[in-house]
Structure formats: structure tokens, C-alpha cells
């Protein structure tokens, strides 16, 4: 298992981690079937989406923030319940098939760390199966 | 790894691919632990839900379209940001335990390709782990 | 593959199953890479989120019920389409890396069975890969 460190700069932010995962896969995934990307945090997630047009990132955050507005009446005293809900909607993990140590992502796909309670320093776990 | 081709007929559509995956699992999953279903597209997803009453499909699409209406003010110039958001909400992959080459789906469960920017010809990757 | 039985008491409920999975992992996951948690039901899901402050559970259910209100005009005659939609939004599975038979969950993370059509007796499948 390998650890990536990701530093976020905003409360809500999508950070492209595709290159870092590809590098690990080439080094350690040669004889493996899949790459598991796991986020060990409760107010962050991982998604796979387009990393060509940067406006897609903007729109995904717009859509997710529209779904879970922070003005809702939440009980959790830390005041970041919107982030917990967004994390569970998008999910803590992604798993991507490998072929000869390469992620079989589609042409337009990238892997993004999804921060919903930043800015923070975060960890992402990468495991080859 | 195996490729399935899926042809969608509508912008938003759920297409049952359970039988195709079961067939591959019986041929190639005998000594494996799990079946990974991966969608290498950024405006489509894969879900597991009921494939008995076809109205469930209708209602899931109704619910998802209610969550991400296409009238929102998006920036991405292709005009399909709703599809990107829906794809990330539902997710690019599903992973299902195998027993003796059979998917251990529940009685009412089926695997659906979720199209949100059709009609198109699409690919689904199937990998046994 | 191992089966857990989970009994829910409410229509919508998050039930912490972390300890039960940890116990199975210590017994059967020593030489494995990941733990797959799979829900073979179409109106329930599995999520990973905070199990420290119990208000987080309350707020996640509040947020999810806000997203998929049961007053929507659904077609499925059983009247539980909201549950089917919530199940697909949160997902049928989680996969967590293992190290020496231990789930590599973050400090605040727990695994929750997410009931959306209870009360019922349910099954969760646990597979080590």
C-alpha cells in the first residue's frame, strides 16, 4: 500500500491525482489486476471524471454544492455536515482495472481527490490488487 | 479484461447488462474473487438496482434528473455538465463478489449501464480479480 | 465469502458494522489485499463515514432525505422508489485496503449499513480479495 499526500487550498476543491497514481501503477502494478484508490477521511472523497476541460471541475462542484447547501439545519457541532454528506454521495474509493501496469482509464477520464472541508493536508491510499 | 459494447438510444437511459456480465463470469471468473465493472466514460456510470419491475428504472432516472436539472448555469461549453455530475454521483465502477464463477447479486439486483449523454455507442470494461 | 445479518429498526437508518467487519478481517484477511463489503439489496446501501459523533449519522440521513423526498411522483407500485434512488446514490459496495488483516480506515471512519426501506432483516456480504 502506498500513501499520497494531497494539499487542498479551498473548502471545496477537485485535485487531479491521475499522474501520481499512474506513476505508482507503473512501478508497482505490473502483475496486478486493479488499482484501489481509498480516501481515509470523512469529509473528502475520490471521483473519476473529465480532466480535459477545467470547467467540468467547476461545474461538478457547482452541482454538488447545489445538492447539499451548507444552510441546511444540521446537528453536528463541527458545522461541516455538508462535507460529510458530499463525501458519502461521491464515495471513499474508486477501483480501476490495470493492464500491464497501466490504469485503463478512458480518454477523458482523470482521478480527482474531492475536498469538501479544506484547506487541509490529506492522505490518499493506493493499493494494487 | 473484457470489453462489452453498449448502445444507448436516449439521453438518459438505464440499460441492463447483467446477463452479459454473468456470461463472462461463468467463462472467466471460476477461480476469481470479484467482478469489477468499470465505465471508461465521463458522462455515464454503472449502478446496481432492481431489474424486476421496469418502473424502478423510470423512477431512478426521474430522481436523478430531479437532483441535477439541466437548466442549471454551467460553464462547460459542451453543455452536458448535468451528465458529468450524474456520472460522478452514481460512480464509474461496481465490484461484485463471485462464488464459483457466479455473481453474488441479490434476488432483485441487476447491473445497469447508466447513460446520461446518449444516444451513443459505449464500452464497459469487465475484469475478474 | 462471509454473511453478516443486520436488523434495522427504522425506515431510514445508518447501522455501524465496523466492529463486525474488523473481526472477520482479523480472522480471514491476513494474507489479503482488500475487504469488499457488498449489499445484495436494492433499497439499502453501504457507506463509510464518521462514527465518532452520532450527530453525523443524523445529518447524513437528513441530507439524503432532503435530496430524495418521498413525495415525488414515482411509478413503481411498491411505493419505495425513494429507497431505490438513495441506494443507487450511495452505492451497493465499499472496498477498503487491508494491511496485516486490518482495515486501513481513517481515524474517524466507520462502515455503515444504510437502510432506506426498513425495518427489515438484511444481509451484508464480506469478501476478502
GROMACS .gro file of C-alpha atoms in nm:
model
  387
    1UNK     CA    1   0.000   0.000   0.000
    2UNK     CA    2   0.125   0.348  -0.084
    3UNK     CA    3   0.037   0.690   0.057
    4UNK     CA    4  -0.010   1.006  -0.144
    5UNK     CA    5  -0.018   1.345   0.024
    6UNK     CA    6  -0.262   1.598  -0.118
    7UNK     CA    7  -0.280   1.960  -0.007
    8UNK     CA    8  -0.606   2.142  -0.071
    9UNK     CA    9  -0.638   2.523  -0.090
   10UNK     CA   10  -1.016   2.574  -0.073
   11UNK     CA   11  -1.315   2.445   0.122
   12UNK     CA   12  -1.446   2.265  -0.188
   13UNK     CA   13  -1.190   2.156  -0.446
   14UNK     CA   14  -1.120   1.884  -0.701
   15UNK     CA   15  -0.749   1.799  -0.729
   16UNK     CA   16  -0.624   1.587  -1.020
   17UNK     CA   17  -0.414   1.297  -0.884
   18UNK     CA   18  -0.406   1.089  -1.202
   19UNK     CA   19  -0.036   1.138  -1.279
   20UNK     CA   20   0.071   1.041  -0.927
   21UNK     CA   21  -0.139   0.722  -0.941
   22UNK     CA   22  -0.013   0.634  -1.289
   23UNK     CA   23   0.344   0.666  -1.167
   24UNK     CA   24   0.280   0.429  -0.875
   25UNK     CA   25   0.098   0.187  -1.105
   26UNK     CA   26   0.391   0.169  -1.347
   27UNK     CA   27   0.628   0.100  -1.056
   28UNK     CA   28   0.416  -0.144  -0.853
   29UNK     CA   29   0.116  -0.260  -1.056
   30UNK     CA   30   0.276  -0.467  -1.335
   31UNK     CA   31   0.138  -0.805  -1.225
   32UNK     CA   32  -0.178  -0.677  -1.060
   33UNK     CA   33  -0.540  -0.664  -1.178
   34UNK     CA   34  -0.673  -0.341  -1.032
   35UNK     CA   35  -0.578  -0.020  -0.857
   36UNK     CA   36  -0.775   0.075  -0.546
   37UNK     CA   37  -0.779   0.443  -0.454
   38UNK     CA   38  -0.904   0.494  -0.097
   39UNK     CA   39  -0.962   0.819   0.094
   40UNK     CA   40  -0.928   0.766   0.473
   41UNK     CA   41  -1.117   1.089   0.557
   42UNK     CA   42  -1.485   1.156   0.633
   43UNK     CA   43  -1.517   1.496   0.465
   44UNK     CA   44  -1.341   1.416   0.137
   45UNK     CA   45  -1.396   1.170  -0.148
   46UNK     CA   46  -1.250   1.043  -0.473
   47UNK     CA   47  -1.416   1.067  -0.814
   48UNK     CA   48  -1.332   0.986  -1.173
   49UNK     CA   49  -1.434   1.245  -1.430
   50UNK     CA   50  -1.309   1.462  -1.717
   51UNK     CA   51  -0.968   1.625  -1.678
   52UNK     CA   52  -0.954   1.787  -2.023
   53UNK     CA   53  -1.177   2.097  -1.988
   54UNK     CA   54  -1.117   2.253  -1.642
   55UNK     CA   55  -1.474   2.391  -1.648
   56UNK     CA   56  -1.603   2.038  -1.583
   57UNK     CA   57  -1.442   2.051  -1.236
   58UNK     CA   58  -1.608   2.387  -1.171
   59UNK     CA   59  -1.947   2.253  -1.279
   60UNK     CA   60  -1.923   1.933  -1.075
   61UNK     CA   61  -1.851   2.135  -0.761
   62UNK     CA   62  -2.138   2.372  -0.854
   63UNK     CA   63  -2.372   2.076  -0.891
   64UNK     CA   64  -2.264   1.906  -0.569
   65UNK     CA   65  -2.288   2.231  -0.369
   66UNK     CA   66  -2.635   2.287  -0.514
   67UNK     CA   67  -2.736   1.939  -0.391
   68UNK     CA   68  -2.602   1.987  -0.039
   69UNK     CA   69  -2.625   2.355   0.055
   70UNK     CA   70  -2.447   2.449   0.377
   71UNK     CA   71  -2.752   2.648   0.502
   72UNK     CA   72  -2.939   2.328   0.598
   73UNK     CA   73  -3.019   2.279   0.967
   74UNK     CA   74  -2.761   2.026   1.075
   75UNK     CA   75  -2.691   1.897   1.427
   76UNK     CA   76  -2.321   1.801   1.410
   77UNK     CA   77  -2.145   2.070   1.613
   78UNK     CA   78  -1.836   2.099   1.395
   79UNK     CA   79  -2.053   2.267   1.131
   80UNK     CA   80  -1.921   2.063   0.842
   81UNK     CA   81  -2.210   1.821   0.789
   82UNK     CA   82  -2.242   1.932   0.428
   83UNK     CA   83  -1.891   1.792   0.375
   84UNK     CA   84  -1.979   1.458   0.537
   85UNK     CA   85  -2.284   1.423   0.312
   86UNK     CA   86  -2.093   1.515  -0.004
   87UNK     CA   87  -1.824   1.260   0.091
   88UNK     CA   88  -2.079   0.981   0.122
   89UNK     CA   89  -2.256   1.077  -0.202
   90UNK     CA   90  -1.934   1.067  -0.404
   91UNK     CA   91  -1.772   0.780  -0.213
   92UNK     CA   92  -1.447   0.697  -0.036
   93UNK     CA   93  -1.297   0.480  -0.308
   94UNK     CA   94  -1.253   0.414  -0.677
   95UNK     CA   95  -1.121   0.094  -0.829
   96UNK     CA   96  -0.972   0.091  -1.179
   97UNK     CA   97  -0.869  -0.214  -1.384
   98UNK     CA   98  -0.499  -0.241  -1.470
   99UNK     CA   99  -0.341  -0.372  -1.790
  100UNK     CA  100   0.037  -0.421  -1.793
  101UNK     CA  101   0.074  -0.171  -1.510
  102UNK     CA  102  -0.141   0.093  -1.672
  103UNK     CA  103  -0.473   0.229  -1.547
  104UNK     CA  104  -0.738   0.154  -1.809
  105UNK     CA  105  -0.896   0.497  -1.776
  106UNK     CA  106  -1.096   0.629  -2.070
  107UNK     CA  107  -0.953   0.903  -2.296
  108UNK     CA  108  -1.113   1.186  -2.099
  109UNK     CA  109  -1.100   1.035  -1.752
  110UNK     CA  110  -0.886   1.151  -1.463
  111UNK     CA  111  -0.890   1.065  -1.092
  112UNK     CA  112  -0.968   1.356  -0.860
  113UNK     CA  113  -0.934   1.395  -0.487
  114UNK     CA  114  -1.253   1.573  -0.380
  115UNK     CA  115  -1.201   1.808  -0.086
  116UNK     CA  116  -1.513   1.935   0.092
  117UNK     CA  117  -1.367   2.069   0.419
  118UNK     CA  118  -1.039   2.231   0.318
  119UNK     CA  119  -0.790   2.374   0.310
  120UNK     CA  120  -0.609   2.076   0.464
  121UNK     CA  121  -0.327   1.832   0.412
  122UNK     CA  122  -0.479   1.495   0.325
  123UNK     CA  123  -0.374   1.137   0.257
  124UNK     CA  124  -0.486   0.905  -0.022
  125UNK     CA  125  -0.413   0.530  -0.001
  126UNK     CA  126  -0.321   0.344  -0.321
  127UNK     CA  127  -0.333  -0.034  -0.321
  128UNK     CA  128  -0.272  -0.276  -0.611
  129UNK     CA  129  -0.481  -0.592  -0.609
  130UNK     CA  130  -1.005  -0.781  -1.911
  131UNK     CA  131  -1.307  -0.796  -2.138
  132UNK     CA  132  -1.496  -0.524  -2.328
  133UNK     CA  133  -1.873  -0.502  -2.361
  134UNK     CA  134  -2.030  -0.274  -2.618
  135UNK     CA  135  -2.348  -0.096  -2.511
  136UNK     CA  136  -2.563   0.112  -2.744
  137UNK     CA  137  -2.788   0.371  -2.583
  138UNK     CA  138  -3.099   0.517  -2.751
  139UNK     CA  139  -3.182   0.814  -2.526
  140UNK     CA  140  -3.004   1.098  -2.348
  141UNK     CA  141  -3.077   0.939  -2.009
  142UNK     CA  142  -3.115   0.562  -2.001
  143UNK     CA  143  -3.052   0.261  -1.779
  144UNK     CA  144  -2.951  -0.050  -1.976
  145UNK     CA  145  -2.949  -0.390  -1.805
  146UNK     CA  146  -2.612  -0.561  -1.868
  147UNK     CA  147  -2.647  -0.834  -1.603
  148UNK     CA  148  -2.679  -1.126  -1.846
  149UNK     CA  149  -2.372  -1.022  -2.044
  150UNK     CA  150  -2.164  -0.996  -1.727
  151UNK     CA  151  -2.294  -1.328  -1.592
  152UNK     CA  152  -2.193  -1.497  -1.918
  153UNK     CA  153  -1.838  -1.358  -1.893
  154UNK     CA  154  -1.819  -1.455  -1.525
  155UNK     CA  155  -1.914  -1.816  -1.598
  156UNK     CA  156  -1.647  -1.832  -1.871
  157UNK     CA  157  -1.362  -1.647  -1.698
  158UNK     CA  158  -1.444  -1.597  -1.327
  159UNK     CA  159  -1.431  -1.953  -1.192
  160UNK     CA  160  -1.122  -1.908  -0.972
  161UNK     CA  161  -1.163  -1.540  -0.904
  162UNK     CA  162  -1.298  -1.348  -0.602
  163UNK     CA  163  -1.476  -1.049  -0.753
  164UNK     CA  164  -1.601  -0.896  -1.075
  165UNK     CA  165  -1.509  -0.535  -1.144
  166UNK     CA  166  -1.738  -0.344  -1.381
  167UNK     CA  167  -1.575  -0.021  -1.499
  168UNK     CA  168  -1.716   0.253  -1.724
  169UNK     CA  169  -1.436   0.440  -1.908
  170UNK     CA  170  -1.659   0.740  -1.989
  171UNK     CA  171  -1.716   1.070  -1.809
  172UNK     CA  172  -2.088   1.112  -1.882
  173UNK     CA  173  -2.204   0.760  -1.797
  174UNK     CA  174  -2.196   0.538  -1.489
  175UNK     CA  175  -2.281   0.191  -1.362
  176UNK     CA  176  -2.533   0.111  -1.090
  177UNK     CA  177  -2.682  -0.197  -0.927
  178UNK     CA  178  -3.056  -0.188  -0.864
  179UNK     CA  179  -3.383  -0.373  -0.921
  180UNK     CA  180  -3.434  -0.533  -1.262
  181UNK     CA  181  -3.772  -0.695  -1.185
  182UNK     CA  182  -4.022  -0.405  -1.212
  183UNK     CA  183  -3.919  -0.182  -1.506
  184UNK     CA  184  -4.081   0.117  -1.331
  185UNK     CA  185  -3.786   0.123  -1.088
  186UNK     CA  186  -3.559   0.224  -1.378
  187UNK     CA  187  -3.802   0.501  -1.472
  188UNK     CA  188  -3.813   0.630  -1.114
  189UNK     CA  189  -3.436   0.621  -1.064
  190UNK     CA  190  -3.389   0.833  -1.378
  191UNK     CA  191  -3.669   1.065  -1.258
  192UNK     CA  192  -3.497   1.102  -0.920
  193UNK     CA  193  -3.152   1.162  -1.068
  194UNK     CA  194  -3.282   1.416  -1.320
  195UNK     CA  195  -3.464   1.594  -1.038
  196UNK     CA  196  -3.134   1.617  -0.848
  197UNK     CA  197  -2.935   1.752  -1.140
  198UNK     CA  198  -3.165   1.957  -1.363
  199UNK     CA  199  -3.015   2.058  -1.698
  200UNK     CA  200  -3.132   2.420  -1.657
  201UNK     CA  201  -2.854   2.498  -1.408
  202UNK     CA  202  -2.599   2.762  -1.510
  203UNK     CA  203  -2.297   2.554  -1.608
  204UNK     CA  204  -1.970   2.672  -1.763
  205UNK     CA  205  -1.852   2.366  -1.959
  206UNK     CA  206  -1.910   2.458  -2.322
  207UNK     CA  207  -2.024   2.118  -2.442
  208UNK     CA  208  -2.349   2.172  -2.249
  209UNK     CA  209  -2.350   1.829  -2.089
  210UNK     CA  210  -2.237   1.918  -1.737
  211UNK     CA  211  -2.551   1.759  -1.593
  212UNK     CA  212  -2.426   1.428  -1.735
  213UNK     CA  213  -2.080   1.471  -1.581
  214UNK     CA  214  -2.235   1.539  -1.238
  215UNK     CA  215  -2.475   1.243  -1.261
  216UNK     CA  216  -2.182   1.019  -1.361
  217UNK     CA  217  -1.983   1.120  -1.053
  218UNK     CA  218  -2.282   1.082  -0.820
  219UNK     CA  219  -2.354   0.727  -0.935
  220UNK     CA  220  -1.992   0.626  -0.993
  221UNK     CA  221  -1.769   0.475  -1.261
  222UNK     CA  222  -1.749   0.126  -1.114
  223UNK     CA  223  -1.920  -0.155  -0.926
  224UNK     CA  224  -1.748  -0.454  -0.774
  225UNK     CA  225  -1.943  -0.772  -0.700
  226UNK     CA  226  -1.820  -1.081  -0.508
  227UNK     CA  227  -1.800  -1.405  -0.708
  228UNK     CA  228  -1.874  -1.758  -0.588
  229UNK     CA  229  -1.783  -2.044  -0.821
  230UNK     CA  230  -1.797  -1.811  -1.121
  231UNK     CA  231  -2.132  -1.661  -1.030
  232UNK     CA  232  -2.206  -1.302  -0.935
  233UNK     CA  233  -2.348  -1.300  -0.582
  234UNK     CA  234  -2.615  -1.045  -0.669
  235UNK     CA  235  -2.928  -1.036  -0.454
  236UNK     CA  236  -3.257  -1.177  -0.586
  237UNK     CA  237  -3.378  -0.843  -0.722
  238UNK     CA  238  -3.044  -0.694  -0.824
  239UNK     CA  239  -2.925  -0.629  -1.175
  240UNK     CA  240  -2.630  -0.432  -1.312
  241UNK     CA  241  -2.722  -0.132  -1.527
  242UNK     CA  242  -2.515   0.084  -1.757
  243UNK     CA  243  -2.631   0.440  -1.682
  244UNK     CA  244  -2.624   0.665  -1.989
  245UNK     CA  245  -2.657   1.040  -1.929
  246UNK     CA  246  -2.538   1.182  -2.262
  247UNK     CA  247  -2.679   0.946  -2.525
  248UNK     CA  248  -2.758   0.816  -2.765
  249UNK     CA  249  -2.408   0.675  -2.812
  250UNK     CA  250  -2.211   0.357  -2.853
  251UNK     CA  251  -2.026   0.291  -2.528
  252UNK     CA  252  -1.777   0.048  -2.379
  253UNK     CA  253  -1.786  -0.125  -2.040
  254UNK     CA  254  -1.473  -0.298  -1.905
  255UNK     CA  255  -1.515  -0.623  -1.711
  256UNK     CA  256  -1.225  -0.751  -1.503
  257UNK     CA  257  -1.206  -1.055  -1.274
  258UNK     CA  258  -0.991  -1.018  -0.963
  259UNK     CA  259  -1.726  -1.504   0.145
  260UNK     CA  260  -1.899  -1.432   0.475
  261UNK     CA  261  -2.252  -1.316   0.556
  262UNK     CA  262  -2.343  -1.060   0.820
  263UNK     CA  263  -2.702  -1.024   0.936
  264UNK     CA  264  -2.818  -0.670   1.010
  265UNK     CA  265  -3.155  -0.586   1.166
  266UNK     CA  266  -3.286  -0.236   1.105
  267UNK     CA  267  -3.548  -0.065   1.326
  268UNK     CA  268  -3.650   0.235   1.115
  269UNK     CA  269  -3.734   0.318   0.755
  270UNK     CA  270  -3.412   0.519   0.719
  271UNK     CA  271  -3.121   0.417   0.939
  272UNK     CA  272  -2.741   0.402   0.944
  273UNK     CA  273  -2.608   0.100   1.135
  274UNK     CA  274  -2.239   0.081   1.228
  275UNK     CA  275  -2.098  -0.256   1.116
  276UNK     CA  276  -1.728  -0.169   1.152
  277UNK     CA  277  -1.658  -0.397   1.450
  278UNK     CA  278  -1.817  -0.699   1.282
  279UNK     CA  279  -1.610  -0.644   0.966
  280UNK     CA  280  -1.290  -0.588   1.165
  281UNK     CA  281  -1.347  -0.918   1.344
  282UNK     CA  282  -1.389  -1.105   1.014
  283UNK     CA  283  -1.083  -0.931   0.870
  284UNK     CA  284  -0.862  -1.036   1.160
  285UNK     CA  285  -0.981  -1.397   1.120
  286UNK     CA  286  -0.978  -1.427   0.742
  287UNK     CA  287  -0.800  -1.129   0.587
  288UNK     CA  288  -0.438  -1.179   0.697
  289UNK     CA  289  -0.294  -1.252   0.353
  290UNK     CA  290  -0.541  -1.050   0.153
  291UNK     CA  291  -0.520  -0.703  -0.006
  292UNK     CA  292  -0.869  -0.561   0.034
  293UNK     CA  293  -1.205  -0.614   0.202
  294UNK     CA  294  -1.514  -0.592  -0.018
  295UNK     CA  295  -1.841  -0.505   0.157
  296UNK     CA  296  -2.140  -0.578  -0.067
  297UNK     CA  297  -2.511  -0.518  -0.001
  298UNK     CA  298  -2.729  -0.761  -0.202
  299UNK     CA  299  -3.044  -0.545  -0.165
  300UNK     CA  300  -3.195  -0.278  -0.389
  301UNK     CA  301  -3.325  -0.043  -0.118
  302UNK     CA  302  -3.019  -0.036   0.106
  303UNK     CA  303  -2.655   0.068   0.064
  304UNK     CA  304  -2.320   0.082   0.240
  305UNK     CA  305  -2.125   0.398   0.321
  306UNK     CA  306  -1.808   0.493   0.502
  307UNK     CA  307  -1.829   0.800   0.727
  308UNK     CA  308  -1.768   0.932   1.077
  309UNK     CA  309  -1.862   0.706   1.368
  310UNK     CA  310  -1.736   0.935   1.646
  311UNK     CA  311  -2.012   1.198   1.682
  312UNK     CA  312  -2.354   1.024   1.640
  313UNK     CA  313  -2.500   1.352   1.505
  314UNK     CA  314  -2.311   1.292   1.180
  315UNK     CA  315  -2.537   0.990   1.114
  316UNK     CA  316  -2.844   1.204   1.182
  317UNK     CA  317  -2.723   1.475   0.945
  318UNK     CA  318  -2.632   1.235   0.665
  319UNK     CA  319  -2.983   1.087   0.675
  320UNK     CA  320  -3.128   1.440   0.687
  321UNK     CA  321  -2.925   1.536   0.382
  322UNK     CA  322  -3.011   1.223   0.185
  323UNK     CA  323  -3.383   1.252   0.267
  324UNK     CA  324  -3.371   1.616   0.159
  325UNK     CA  325  -3.223   1.506  -0.175
  326UNK     CA  326  -3.481   1.235  -0.239
  327UNK     CA  327  -3.810   1.335  -0.076
  328UNK     CA  328  -4.073   1.061  -0.070
  329UNK     CA  329  -4.344   1.299  -0.200
  330UNK     CA  330  -4.208   1.279  -0.557
  331UNK     CA  331  -4.441   1.132  -0.820
  332UNK     CA  332  -4.299   0.785  -0.870
  333UNK     CA  333  -4.440   0.500  -1.080
  334UNK     CA  334  -4.307   0.188  -0.902
  335UNK     CA  335  -4.613   0.041  -0.730
  336UNK     CA  336  -4.441  -0.070  -0.411
  337UNK     CA  337  -4.408   0.296  -0.312
  338UNK     CA  338  -4.044   0.273  -0.211
  339UNK     CA  339  -3.880   0.438  -0.510
  340UNK     CA  340  -3.714   0.691  -0.283
  341UNK     CA  341  -3.528   0.397  -0.124
  342UNK     CA  342  -3.415   0.262  -0.463
  343UNK     CA  343  -3.278   0.604  -0.561
  344UNK     CA  344  -3.098   0.655  -0.228
  345UNK     CA  345  -2.945   0.307  -0.264
  346UNK     CA  346  -2.804   0.389  -0.607
  347UNK     CA  347  -2.673   0.729  -0.496
  348UNK     CA  348  -2.480   0.583  -0.203
  349UNK     CA  349  -2.386   0.256  -0.373
  350UNK     CA  350  -2.403  -0.119  -0.312
  351UNK     CA  351  -2.041  -0.168  -0.214
  352UNK     CA  352  -1.732  -0.031  -0.044
  353UNK     CA  353  -1.382  -0.167  -0.080
  354UNK     CA  354  -1.118  -0.098   0.184
  355UNK     CA  355  -0.744  -0.178   0.166
  356UNK     CA  356  -0.614  -0.430   0.423
  357UNK     CA  357  -0.278  -0.431   0.600
  358UNK     CA  358  -0.188  -0.740   0.805
  359UNK     CA  359  -0.556  -0.828   0.840
  360UNK     CA  360  -0.661  -0.480   0.947
  361UNK     CA  361  -0.891  -0.241   0.762
  362UNK     CA  362  -0.693   0.075   0.682
  363UNK     CA  363  -0.982   0.301   0.776
  364UNK     CA  364  -0.902   0.658   0.880
  365UNK     CA  365  -0.921   0.762   1.246
  366UNK     CA  366  -1.281   0.882   1.221
  367UNK     CA  367  -1.411   0.636   0.964
  368UNK     CA  368  -1.662   0.360   1.023
  369UNK     CA  369  -1.857   0.138   0.783
  370UNK     CA  370  -2.234   0.181   0.796
  371UNK     CA  371  -2.514  -0.029   0.656
  372UNK     CA  372  -2.760   0.225   0.512
  373UNK     CA  373  -3.124   0.113   0.541
  374UNK     CA  374  -3.380   0.305   0.336
  375UNK     CA  375  -3.680   0.070   0.346
  376UNK     CA  376  -3.679  -0.075   0.696
  377UNK     CA  377  -3.741  -0.211   0.940
  378UNK     CA  378  -3.609  -0.538   0.796
  379UNK     CA  379  -3.360  -0.815   0.847
  380UNK     CA  380  -3.081  -0.771   0.593
  381UNK     CA  381  -2.765  -0.944   0.474
  382UNK     CA  382  -2.424  -0.793   0.403
  383UNK     CA  383  -2.162  -0.994   0.212
  384UNK     CA  384  -1.797  -0.964   0.315
  385UNK     CA  385  -1.529  -1.089   0.078
  386UNK     CA  386  -1.150  -1.071   0.112
  387UNK     CA  387  -0.954  -1.021  -0.209
   0.00000   0.00000   0.00000
